[in-house]
Tab-separated table of C-alpha atoms and ligand atoms in Angstrom:
chain	number	residue	atom	x	y	z
A	1	MET	CA	-18.847	16.222	14.562
A	2	LYS	CA	-18.116	16.860	10.917
A	3	ASN	CA	-17.538	13.249	9.908
A	4	ALA	CA	-20.784	12.105	11.431
A	5	ALA	CA	-22.627	14.914	9.653
A	6	ALA	CA	-21.002	14.083	6.332
A	7	ILE	CA	-21.829	10.397	6.570
A	8	ALA	CA	-25.159	10.600	8.407
A	9	GLY	CA	-27.593	7.941	7.392
A	10	SER	CA	-25.683	7.148	4.263
A	11	SER	CA	-24.758	4.339	2.020
A	12	GLY	CA	-21.595	5.027	0.001
A	13	LYS	CA	-23.540	7.091	-2.511
A	14	SER	CA	-25.036	9.759	-0.288
A	15	ILE	CA	-21.822	10.827	1.419
A	16	ASN	CA	-20.886	14.451	0.982
A	17	TRP	CA	-17.317	13.833	-0.125
A	18	LYS	CA	-16.646	17.541	-0.599
A	19	ILE	CA	-16.568	17.916	3.168
A	20	PHE	CA	-13.671	15.478	3.386
A	21	ARG	CA	-11.899	16.994	0.405
A	22	ALA	CA	-11.836	20.296	2.313
A	23	ASP	CA	-9.676	18.562	4.963
A	24	PHE	CA	-6.752	18.459	2.498
A	25	PRO	CA	-5.148	21.901	2.225
A	26	ILE	CA	-2.732	20.773	-0.487
A	27	LEU	CA	-5.546	20.092	-2.957
A	28	ASP	CA	-6.572	23.732	-2.994
A	29	GLN	CA	-3.872	25.110	-5.300
A	30	LYS	CA	-3.087	25.834	-8.933
A	31	VAL	CA	-0.348	24.026	-10.826
A	32	HIS	CA	0.947	25.687	-14.001
A	33	GLY	CA	-2.042	28.017	-13.816
A	34	HIS	CA	-4.662	25.235	-13.575
A	35	PRO	CA	-6.505	23.835	-10.541
A	36	LEU	CA	-4.556	20.838	-9.262
A	37	VAL	CA	-6.128	17.478	-10.134
A	38	TYR	CA	-4.165	15.003	-8.045
A	39	LEU	CA	-4.484	11.519	-9.537
A	40	ASP	CA	-1.289	9.908	-8.237
A	41	ASN	CA	-2.692	8.381	-5.079
A	42	ALA	CA	-1.267	4.924	-5.720
A	43	ALA	CA	2.183	6.522	-5.343
A	44	THR	CA	1.224	8.440	-2.217
A	45	SER	CA	-1.921	9.939	-0.732
A	46	GLN	CA	-2.332	13.475	0.530
A	47	LYS	CA	-2.621	14.219	4.263
A	48	PRO	CA	-5.659	15.656	6.059
A	49	ARG	CA	-5.408	18.428	8.653
A	50	ALA	CA	-6.300	15.894	11.358
A	51	VAL	CA	-2.966	14.133	10.730
A	52	LEU	CA	-0.946	17.335	10.269
A	53	ASP	CA	-2.360	18.713	13.540
A	54	VAL	CA	-1.449	15.580	15.478
A	55	LEU	CA	2.133	15.718	14.184
A	56	ARG	CA	2.459	19.371	15.128
A	57	ARG	CA	0.919	18.807	18.538
A	58	TYR	CA	3.237	15.889	19.241
A	59	TYR	CA	6.342	17.949	18.454
A	60	GLU	CA	5.056	21.012	20.301
A	61	HIS	CA	3.900	19.217	23.466
A	62	ASP	CA	5.100	15.652	23.879
A	63	ASN	CA	8.303	15.115	21.881
A	64	SER	CA	10.558	12.680	23.712
A	65	ASN	CA	12.121	9.267	23.234
A	66	VAL	CA	10.000	6.202	23.930
A	67	HIS	CA	10.493	3.318	26.353
A	68	ARG	CA	13.464	5.030	28.014
A	69	GLY	CA	12.849	7.882	30.390
A	70	VAL	CA	10.546	7.835	33.346
A	71	HIS	CA	9.858	11.507	32.903
A	72	GLU	CA	6.456	12.852	31.926
A	73	LEU	CA	7.183	13.600	28.268
A	74	SER	CA	8.702	10.178	27.685
A	75	ASN	CA	5.721	8.551	29.346
A	76	ARG	CA	3.359	10.502	27.117
A	77	ALA	CA	5.305	9.654	23.958
A	78	THR	CA	5.448	5.974	24.944
A	79	ALA	CA	1.737	5.856	25.720
A	80	ALA	CA	0.854	7.478	22.378
A	81	TYR	CA	3.254	5.156	20.516
A	82	GLU	CA	1.773	2.022	22.083
A	83	ALA	CA	-1.782	3.331	21.661
A	84	ALA	CA	-1.067	3.588	17.931
A	85	ARG	CA	-0.014	-0.065	17.974
A	86	GLU	CA	-3.390	-0.970	19.460
A	87	ARG	CA	-5.020	1.252	16.848
A	88	ALA	CA	-3.155	-0.485	14.030
A	89	ALA	CA	-4.235	-3.888	15.366
A	90	ARG	CA	-7.889	-2.756	15.247
A	91	PHE	CA	-7.370	-1.308	11.746
A	92	ILE	CA	-6.654	-4.781	10.338
A	93	ASN	CA	-8.455	-6.845	13.001
A	94	ALA	CA	-5.294	-8.460	14.354
A	95	ALA	CA	-5.887	-10.630	17.413
A	96	ASP	CA	-3.329	-8.728	19.487
A	97	ALA	CA	-1.323	-5.486	19.380
A	98	ASP	CA	1.835	-7.582	19.804
A	99	GLU	CA	1.301	-8.790	16.243
A	100	ILE	CA	2.006	-5.271	14.948
A	101	VAL	CA	5.597	-4.316	14.057
A	102	PHE	CA	6.273	-0.744	12.993
A	103	THR	CA	8.510	-0.507	9.934
A	104	ARG	CA	9.547	2.193	7.459
A	105	GLY	CA	6.883	0.977	5.058
A	106	ALA	CA	5.676	-1.973	3.018
A	107	THR	CA	9.107	-2.427	1.453
A	108	GLU	CA	10.874	-2.711	4.786
A	109	GLY	CA	8.230	-5.096	6.120
A	110	ILE	CA	8.777	-7.478	3.211
A	111	ASN	CA	12.559	-7.251	3.587
A	112	LEU	CA	12.211	-8.060	7.284
A	113	VAL	CA	10.192	-11.191	6.566
A	114	ALA	CA	12.453	-12.246	3.679
A	115	GLN	CA	15.699	-11.746	5.558
A	116	ALA	CA	14.741	-12.740	9.090
A	117	TRP	CA	11.942	-15.302	8.750
A	118	GLY	CA	13.098	-16.456	5.297
A	119	GLY	CA	16.743	-16.570	6.338
A	120	ARG	CA	15.877	-19.083	9.032
A	121	HIS	CA	13.056	-21.095	7.443
A	122	VAL	CA	13.604	-21.114	3.664
A	123	LYS	CA	16.114	-23.754	2.636
A	124	SER	CA	17.997	-24.760	-0.459
A	125	GLY	CA	15.613	-26.243	-3.032
A	126	ASP	CA	12.482	-24.703	-1.467
A	127	HIS	CA	10.121	-22.818	-3.765
A	128	ILE	CA	9.043	-19.209	-3.126
A	129	LEU	CA	5.800	-18.531	-4.970
A	130	LEU	CA	5.004	-15.015	-6.218
A	131	THR	CA	2.550	-13.704	-8.776
A	132	GLU	CA	3.572	-12.129	-12.068
A	133	MET	CA	2.037	-8.811	-11.001
A	134	GLU	CA	4.216	-8.106	-7.950
A	135	HIS	CA	5.701	-4.694	-7.279
A	136	HIS	CA	9.519	-4.787	-7.166
A	137	SER	CA	9.176	-4.508	-3.364
A	138	ASN	CA	7.587	-7.939	-3.274
A	139	LEU	CA	9.981	-9.447	-5.768
A	140	VAL	CA	13.549	-8.216	-5.281
A	141	PRO	CA	13.728	-9.149	-1.545
A	142	TRP	CA	12.702	-12.717	-2.453
A	143	GLN	CA	15.268	-12.860	-5.255
A	144	MET	CA	17.912	-11.809	-2.744
A	145	LEU	CA	16.770	-14.495	-0.309
A	146	ALA	CA	16.602	-17.153	-3.041
A	147	GLU	CA	20.145	-16.332	-4.087
A	148	ARG	CA	21.361	-16.447	-0.508
A	149	VAL	CA	19.849	-19.807	0.473
A	150	GLY	CA	19.561	-21.548	-2.910
A	151	ALA	CA	15.768	-21.422	-3.142
A	152	GLN	CA	13.813	-21.125	-6.381
A	153	LEU	CA	11.287	-18.463	-7.377
A	154	VAL	CA	8.128	-19.674	-9.117
A	155	TYR	CA	5.323	-17.499	-10.463
A	156	LEU	CA	1.566	-17.690	-10.740
A	157	PRO	CA	0.869	-16.269	-14.221
A	158	VAL	CA	-1.239	-13.255	-15.130
A	159	THR	CA	-3.654	-13.589	-18.040
A	160	GLY	CA	-3.189	-11.033	-20.853
A	161	ASP	CA	-4.740	-7.573	-20.859
A	162	ASP	CA	-7.470	-8.574	-18.413
A	163	GLY	CA	-4.804	-8.724	-15.746
A	164	LEU	CA	-6.254	-11.526	-13.639
A	165	LEU	CA	-4.303	-14.286	-11.963
A	166	ASP	CA	-4.550	-17.587	-13.803
A	167	LEU	CA	-6.005	-19.532	-10.892
A	168	SER	CA	-6.358	-22.669	-13.013
A	169	ARG	CA	-2.569	-22.989	-12.749
A	170	LEU	CA	-2.392	-22.684	-8.975
A	171	ASP	CA	-2.795	-26.343	-8.008
A	172	SER	CA	0.040	-27.473	-10.259
A	173	ILE	CA	2.380	-24.756	-8.914
A	174	LEU	CA	1.346	-24.757	-5.261
A	175	THR	CA	2.887	-28.080	-4.346
A	176	GLY	CA	4.521	-29.227	-1.127
A	177	GLY	CA	7.774	-27.642	-2.292
A	178	VAL	CA	6.412	-24.113	-1.827
A	179	ARG	CA	7.656	-22.753	1.500
A	180	LEU	CA	6.131	-19.298	1.124
A	181	PHE	CA	3.546	-17.628	-1.101
A	182	ALA	CA	3.805	-13.807	-1.258
A	183	MET	CA	1.054	-12.010	-3.174
A	184	THR	CA	-0.205	-8.526	-3.714
A	185	HIS	CA	-3.760	-7.790	-2.653
A	186	ILE	CA	-4.233	-5.105	-5.340
A	187	SER	CA	-2.004	-4.581	-8.367
A	188	ASN	CA	-0.632	-1.035	-8.493
A	189	THR	CA	-0.523	-1.172	-12.303
A	190	LEU	CA	-3.563	-3.222	-13.294
A	191	GLY	CA	-5.960	-2.464	-10.451
A	192	THR	CA	-6.659	-6.184	-10.125
A	193	VAL	CA	-8.087	-7.240	-6.758
A	194	ASN	CA	-6.745	-10.675	-5.932
A	195	PRO	CA	-8.792	-13.210	-3.926
A	196	VAL	CA	-6.262	-13.256	-1.107
A	197	ALA	CA	-8.393	-15.168	1.416
A	198	ASP	CA	-8.831	-18.002	-1.070
A	199	LEU	CA	-5.148	-17.922	-2.049
A	200	CYS	CA	-4.079	-18.027	1.606
A	201	ALA	CA	-6.441	-20.916	2.348
A	202	ARG	CA	-5.033	-22.899	-0.560
A	203	ALA	CA	-1.475	-22.066	0.485
A	204	ARG	CA	-2.154	-23.165	4.054
A	205	LYS	CA	-3.508	-26.493	2.812
A	206	ALA	CA	-0.297	-26.966	0.844
A	207	GLY	CA	1.774	-26.147	3.939
A	208	ALA	CA	3.021	-22.771	2.670
A	209	VAL	CA	3.401	-19.625	4.749
A	210	THR	CA	1.698	-16.530	3.290
A	211	LEU	CA	2.503	-12.836	2.992
A	212	VAL	CA	-0.017	-10.320	1.648
A	213	ASP	CA	1.206	-7.010	0.244
A	214	ALA	CA	-1.626	-4.658	1.203
A	215	ALA	CA	0.161	-1.467	0.095
A	216	GLN	CA	-2.630	-0.630	-2.372
A	217	SER	CA	-5.534	-1.965	-0.336
A	218	ALA	CA	-5.132	-1.067	3.345
A	219	GLY	CA	-6.322	2.529	2.948
A	220	HIS	CA	-9.002	1.780	0.387
A	221	ARG	CA	-11.030	-1.112	1.761
A	222	PRO	CA	-11.566	-2.848	5.094
A	223	ILE	CA	-8.809	-5.332	5.921
A	224	ASP	CA	-9.297	-8.274	8.264
A	225	VAL	CA	-6.138	-10.338	8.633
A	226	ARG	CA	-8.019	-13.099	10.420
A	227	ALA	CA	-10.620	-13.373	7.662
A	228	ILE	CA	-7.828	-13.318	5.048
A	229	GLY	CA	-5.979	-15.963	7.044
A	230	CYS	CA	-2.498	-14.716	6.151
A	231	ASP	CA	0.647	-15.203	8.217
A	232	PHE	CA	2.152	-11.822	7.344
A	233	LEU	CA	0.705	-8.624	5.858
A	234	VAL	CA	2.406	-5.304	5.107
A	235	PHE	CA	1.380	-1.770	4.214
A	236	SER	CA	2.727	1.785	4.205
A	237	GLY	CA	1.409	4.778	6.129
A	238	HIS	CA	1.974	7.322	3.375
A	239	LYS	CA	-0.559	5.706	1.035
A	240	ILE	CA	-3.309	5.830	3.680
A	241	CYS	CA	-3.216	9.531	4.621
A	242	GLY	CA	-0.349	9.035	7.103
A	243	PRO	CA	3.226	10.330	7.096
A	244	THR	CA	6.053	8.955	4.953
A	245	GLY	CA	8.664	6.669	6.512
A	246	ILE	CA	6.234	4.593	8.570
A	247	GLY	CA	4.418	1.345	7.906
A	248	VAL	CA	3.100	-1.812	9.477
A	249	LEU	CA	4.149	-5.423	9.365
A	250	TYR	CA	1.485	-7.731	10.757
A	251	GLY	CA	2.758	-11.151	11.767
A	252	ARG	CA	0.584	-13.864	13.227
A	253	ARG	CA	1.837	-14.418	16.781
A	254	GLU	CA	3.175	-17.882	16.082
A	255	LYS	CA	5.036	-16.641	12.987
A	256	LEU	CA	6.635	-13.659	14.739
A	257	ASP	CA	7.724	-16.019	17.515
A	258	GLU	CA	9.643	-18.122	14.996
A	259	THR	CA	11.250	-15.056	13.354
A	260	PRO	CA	14.712	-14.182	14.679
A	261	PRO	CA	15.583	-10.534	15.409
A	262	TRP	CA	16.544	-8.615	12.325
A	263	GLN	CA	18.435	-5.406	13.057
A	264	GLY	CA	20.338	-5.171	16.332
A	265	GLY	CA	20.633	-2.113	18.553
A	266	GLY	CA	18.969	-0.268	21.395
A	267	GLU	CA	15.341	-0.830	22.417
A	268	MET	CA	15.190	-4.444	21.201
A	269	ILE	CA	17.240	-6.048	24.015
A	270	LEU	CA	16.648	-7.394	27.510
A	271	ASN	CA	20.288	-7.748	28.488
A	272	VAL	CA	23.593	-7.191	26.711
A	273	ASP	CA	26.995	-8.585	27.674
A	274	TYR	CA	30.160	-8.117	25.667
A	275	HIS	CA	29.641	-11.457	23.934
A	276	LYS	CA	25.957	-12.217	24.267
A	277	THR	CA	22.590	-10.496	24.100
A	278	THR	CA	19.105	-11.584	25.046
A	279	TYR	CA	16.234	-10.021	23.158
A	280	LYS	CA	12.808	-8.684	23.958
A	281	GLN	CA	9.714	-10.528	22.792
A	282	PRO	CA	8.027	-9.609	19.488
A	283	PRO	CA	7.174	-7.025	18.344
A	284	HIS	CA	9.813	-5.037	20.280
A	285	CYS	CA	12.730	-7.218	19.176
A	286	PHE	CA	12.032	-6.028	15.589
A	287	GLU	CA	12.150	-2.319	16.400
A	288	ALA	CA	15.827	-1.569	17.004
A	289	GLY	CA	16.875	1.999	17.693
A	290	THR	CA	14.754	5.096	18.152
A	291	PRO	CA	11.663	4.488	16.066
A	292	ASN	CA	9.733	6.961	13.937
A	293	ILE	CA	7.660	8.077	16.920
A	294	ALA	CA	5.916	11.006	15.254
A	295	GLY	CA	5.266	8.828	12.204
A	296	VAL	CA	3.619	6.150	14.326
A	297	ILE	CA	1.422	8.699	16.102
A	298	GLY	CA	0.522	10.349	12.781
A	299	LEU	CA	-0.318	6.938	11.347
A	300	GLY	CA	-2.679	6.302	14.256
A	301	ALA	CA	-4.415	9.611	13.494
A	302	ALA	CA	-4.703	8.639	9.813
A	303	MET	CA	-6.364	5.353	10.793
A	304	ASP	CA	-8.842	7.217	13.006
A	305	TYR	CA	-9.572	9.591	10.141
A	306	LEU	CA	-10.158	6.853	7.549
A	307	ASP	CA	-12.282	4.698	9.793
A	308	ALA	CA	-14.467	7.664	10.730
A	309	ILE	CA	-15.302	7.876	7.017
A	310	GLY	CA	-15.501	4.091	6.711
A	311	ARG	CA	-13.252	2.163	4.357
A	312	ASP	CA	-16.257	0.354	2.917
A	313	ASN	CA	-17.534	3.787	1.833
A	314	ILE	CA	-14.106	4.714	0.447
A	315	TRP	CA	-13.941	1.448	-1.490
A	316	HIS	CA	-17.331	2.074	-3.034
A	317	HIS	CA	-16.344	5.631	-3.996
A	318	ASP	CA	-12.959	4.708	-5.495
A	319	GLN	CA	-14.315	1.773	-7.485
A	320	GLU	CA	-17.118	3.898	-8.859
A	321	LEU	CA	-14.713	6.617	-9.940
A	322	ALA	CA	-12.418	4.110	-11.638
A	323	ALA	CA	-15.363	2.489	-13.406
A	324	TYR	CA	-16.492	5.916	-14.609
A	325	ALA	CA	-12.977	6.724	-15.862
A	326	CYS	CA	-12.776	3.369	-17.678
A	327	GLU	CA	-16.182	3.889	-19.247
A	328	ARG	CA	-15.235	7.330	-20.565
A	329	LEU	CA	-11.743	6.344	-21.695
A	330	SER	CA	-12.939	3.180	-23.425
A	331	ARG	CA	-15.181	5.323	-25.638
A	332	MET	CA	-12.175	7.308	-26.920
A	333	LYS	CA	-10.282	6.258	-30.020
A	334	GLY	CA	-6.622	5.390	-29.572
A	335	VAL	CA	-6.853	4.651	-25.838
A	336	ARG	CA	-5.741	1.220	-24.622
A	337	LEU	CA	-6.795	0.272	-21.106
A	338	PHE	CA	-5.091	-2.301	-18.926
A	339	GLY	CA	-6.533	-4.423	-16.148
A	340	PRO	CA	-9.808	-6.172	-15.435
A	341	ALA	CA	-13.010	-5.050	-17.130
A	342	VAL	CA	-15.003	-5.369	-13.915
A	343	GLY	CA	-14.273	-5.249	-10.201
A	344	ARG	CA	-11.121	-3.202	-10.457
A	345	ALA	CA	-9.721	-1.082	-7.648
A	346	GLY	CA	-9.554	2.710	-7.881
A	347	LEU	CA	-6.892	3.074	-10.529
A	348	VAL	CA	-6.641	2.993	-14.306
A	349	SER	CA	-3.538	2.335	-16.415
A	350	PHE	CA	-3.698	3.315	-20.067
A	351	LEU	CA	-1.675	4.045	-23.187
A	352	LEU	CA	-2.433	6.444	-26.003
A	353	GLU	CA	-1.660	5.186	-29.492
A	354	ASN	CA	1.714	6.466	-30.740
A	355	ILE	CA	2.236	8.711	-27.706
A	356	HIS	CA	4.758	7.764	-25.039
A	357	ALA	CA	3.384	7.538	-21.485
A	358	HIS	CA	6.001	10.045	-20.312
A	359	ASP	CA	4.763	12.567	-22.868
A	360	VAL	CA	1.188	12.012	-21.677
A	361	VAL	CA	2.168	12.644	-18.078
A	362	THR	CA	4.343	15.666	-18.922
A	363	VAL	CA	1.637	17.404	-20.934
A	364	ALA	CA	-1.028	16.484	-18.348
A	365	ASP	CA	1.151	18.113	-15.688
A	366	GLN	CA	1.248	21.312	-17.735
A	367	ARG	CA	-2.533	21.306	-17.380
A	368	GLY	CA	-2.471	20.687	-13.626
A	369	VAL	CA	-3.250	16.963	-13.780
A	370	ALA	CA	-0.852	14.805	-11.740
A	371	LEU	CA	-0.538	11.294	-13.204
A	372	ARG	CA	2.249	8.766	-13.044
A	373	GLY	CA	3.935	7.396	-16.125
A	374	GLY	CA	6.490	4.611	-16.266
A	375	HIS	CA	6.840	0.984	-15.286
A	376	HIS	CA	5.412	1.610	-11.785
A	377	CYS	CA	8.058	-0.746	-10.315
A	378	ASN	CA	6.461	-3.573	-12.304
A	379	GLN	CA	9.155	-4.158	-14.939
A	380	PRO	CA	8.638	-7.924	-15.313
A	381	LEU	CA	4.879	-7.414	-15.757
A	382	MET	CA	5.503	-4.692	-18.357
A	383	LYS	CA	7.803	-7.029	-20.285
A	384	LYS	CA	5.168	-9.750	-20.135
A	385	LEU	CA	2.570	-7.310	-21.524
A	386	GLY	CA	5.041	-6.296	-24.244
A	387	ILE	CA	5.149	-2.654	-23.185
A	388	GLU	CA	7.630	-0.385	-21.421
A	389	SER	CA	5.310	1.818	-19.476
A	390	THR	CA	1.782	3.048	-18.932
A	391	ALA	CA	0.193	6.287	-17.803
A	392	ARG	CA	-1.778	5.794	-14.601
A	393	ALA	CA	-4.566	7.708	-12.898
A	394	SER	CA	-5.167	6.552	-9.334
A	395	PHE	CA	-8.048	7.814	-7.222
A	396	TYR	CA	-8.891	8.421	-3.597
A	397	PHE	CA	-11.985	9.550	-1.743
A	398	TYR	CA	-11.229	13.250	-2.250
A	399	ASN	CA	-11.257	12.895	-6.034
A	400	THR	CA	-14.425	13.763	-7.941
A	401	ARG	CA	-16.236	12.859	-11.147
A	402	ALA	CA	-15.476	16.388	-12.346
A	403	GLU	CA	-11.778	15.539	-12.015
A	404	VAL	CA	-12.283	12.411	-14.126
A	405	ASP	CA	-14.012	14.626	-16.718
A	406	ARG	CA	-11.006	16.949	-16.598
A	407	LEU	CA	-8.677	13.968	-17.110
A	408	VAL	CA	-10.650	12.895	-20.169
A	409	GLU	CA	-10.634	16.437	-21.532
A	410	VAL	CA	-6.867	16.698	-21.063
A	411	ILE	CA	-6.299	13.324	-22.737
A	412	ALA	CA	-8.270	14.533	-25.755
A	413	GLU	CA	-6.106	17.667	-25.814
A	414	ILE	CA	-2.961	15.557	-25.628
A	415	GLN	CA	-4.117	13.446	-28.573
A	416	LYS	CA	-4.755	16.618	-30.545
A	417	TYR	CA	-1.406	18.078	-29.487
A	418	PHE	CA	0.398	14.992	-30.806
A	419	GLY	CA	-1.685	14.911	-33.960
A	420	GLN	CA	-3.918	11.971	-33.003
A	421	SER	CA	-7.673	12.367	-33.094
A	422	SER	CA	-9.971	10.953	-30.475
B	1	7TS	N1	3.624	-2.915	-2.961
B	1	7TS	C1	2.783	-2.317	-3.812
B	1	7TS	C2	1.655	-3.117	-4.415
B	1	7TS	C3	2.966	-0.968	-4.133
B	1	7TS	O1	2.112	-0.391	-4.985
B	1	7TS	C4	4.033	-0.260	-3.542
B	1	7TS	C5	4.315	1.165	-3.904
B	1	7TS	C6	4.856	-0.924	-2.634
B	1	7TS	C7	4.630	-2.250	-2.374
B	1	7TS	C8	5.986	-0.241	-1.945
B	1	7TS	O2	5.533	0.686	-1.018
B	1	7TS	P1	6.566	1.592	-0.216
B	1	7TS	O3	5.703	2.553	0.510
B	1	7TS	O4	7.341	0.705	0.681
B	1	7TS	O5	7.446	2.242	-1.247
B	1	7TS	N2	3.763	1.588	-5.123
B	1	7TS	C9	4.019	2.757	-5.754
B	1	7TS	C10	3.384	3.110	-6.958
B	1	7TS	O6	2.545	2.426	-7.529
B	1	7TS	N3	3.854	4.304	-7.350
B	1	7TS	O7	4.765	4.718	-6.457
B	1	7TS	C11	4.872	3.765	-5.462
């Protein structure tokens, strides 16, 4: 098998990553006359043939609705759908497949917890603790909840350009008044890796429920919800080689049991009368209507694909590439880097002196390099840093050092183009 051959006897360093890169047909193309260098993986990852093939096979052979018919196709679709739930549980080391709820993505998972669990358990005067580096997805739903029930948002600060959480402030903020602490595992702008197991342990001691936003971590490093000790954890399929429109909400059994149903409809009921309904047990009571069956099955295939490579290997690769990019960029004049100096995840945010991030990204695109420029759905963090936007290069296992070299070359060209010297 190809994966075994590519990884044989290896530590992270001796893997033949080119073999995996060849699994991604989309990467083999020219953009504006240049070979595509795709460095926007924090926004979404590309999809390997293994996932595309599974989607095609599902629609060509097994397409049917789940949990309804007793006919063969429906049985096959249901079996594949529930097998993916088991797969997802293994992917994050959940104790039981019933702790896995399929959602549209990280955003929907957080909204589910905020509206359903929060709606019942967060009361007027309670504190909801967030960090200053949260994506809007892990901020706006809590603002909506706070407004609805009269709770108060409090924030664990981020320290300057280093982009670390100011843990010295945690004890004074994490008091008995905090009902829930929601934190990102990895910052999508700074690349900071937060010590989520420690944060969850401290929250638990203070009596707070925890939610970890693993949107930027689940596909890049091994995740063990029991080692982290969180109550809830969310991530999206599209950032981990899976399809768009599918994601996972993990909820510790006891927490899902105390969460009321969210959306009502078919599939989530045991019995309906004109004036009363009884619901299925979790996780099914949170999956109203026909779910994204193909998405779930494709997500299962993506998890198989990633774990055949090994997320510890991917983590090593991505960190090394980011460190290399930082090292090269930090030697250039007029480049300002954001985020921690050491231990960062596989992404780098930067600004070029006197050149707007949007101009950087637009000119890079003309040279085939796909970056993201903007506030990255981190507006409050940007305001805190006194900036409006950054340009961001975010890496995955199919990216190469040669692509980092190309990025650096293009940045030098951009500086020249705008009359700045490097
Ligand atoms: N949380 C984090 C930390 C994220 O980076 C993102 C998406 C989300 C939540 C939301 O994920 P979704 O799949 O539900 O949309 N981040 C980015 C990004 O950095 N660029 O585009 C999307």
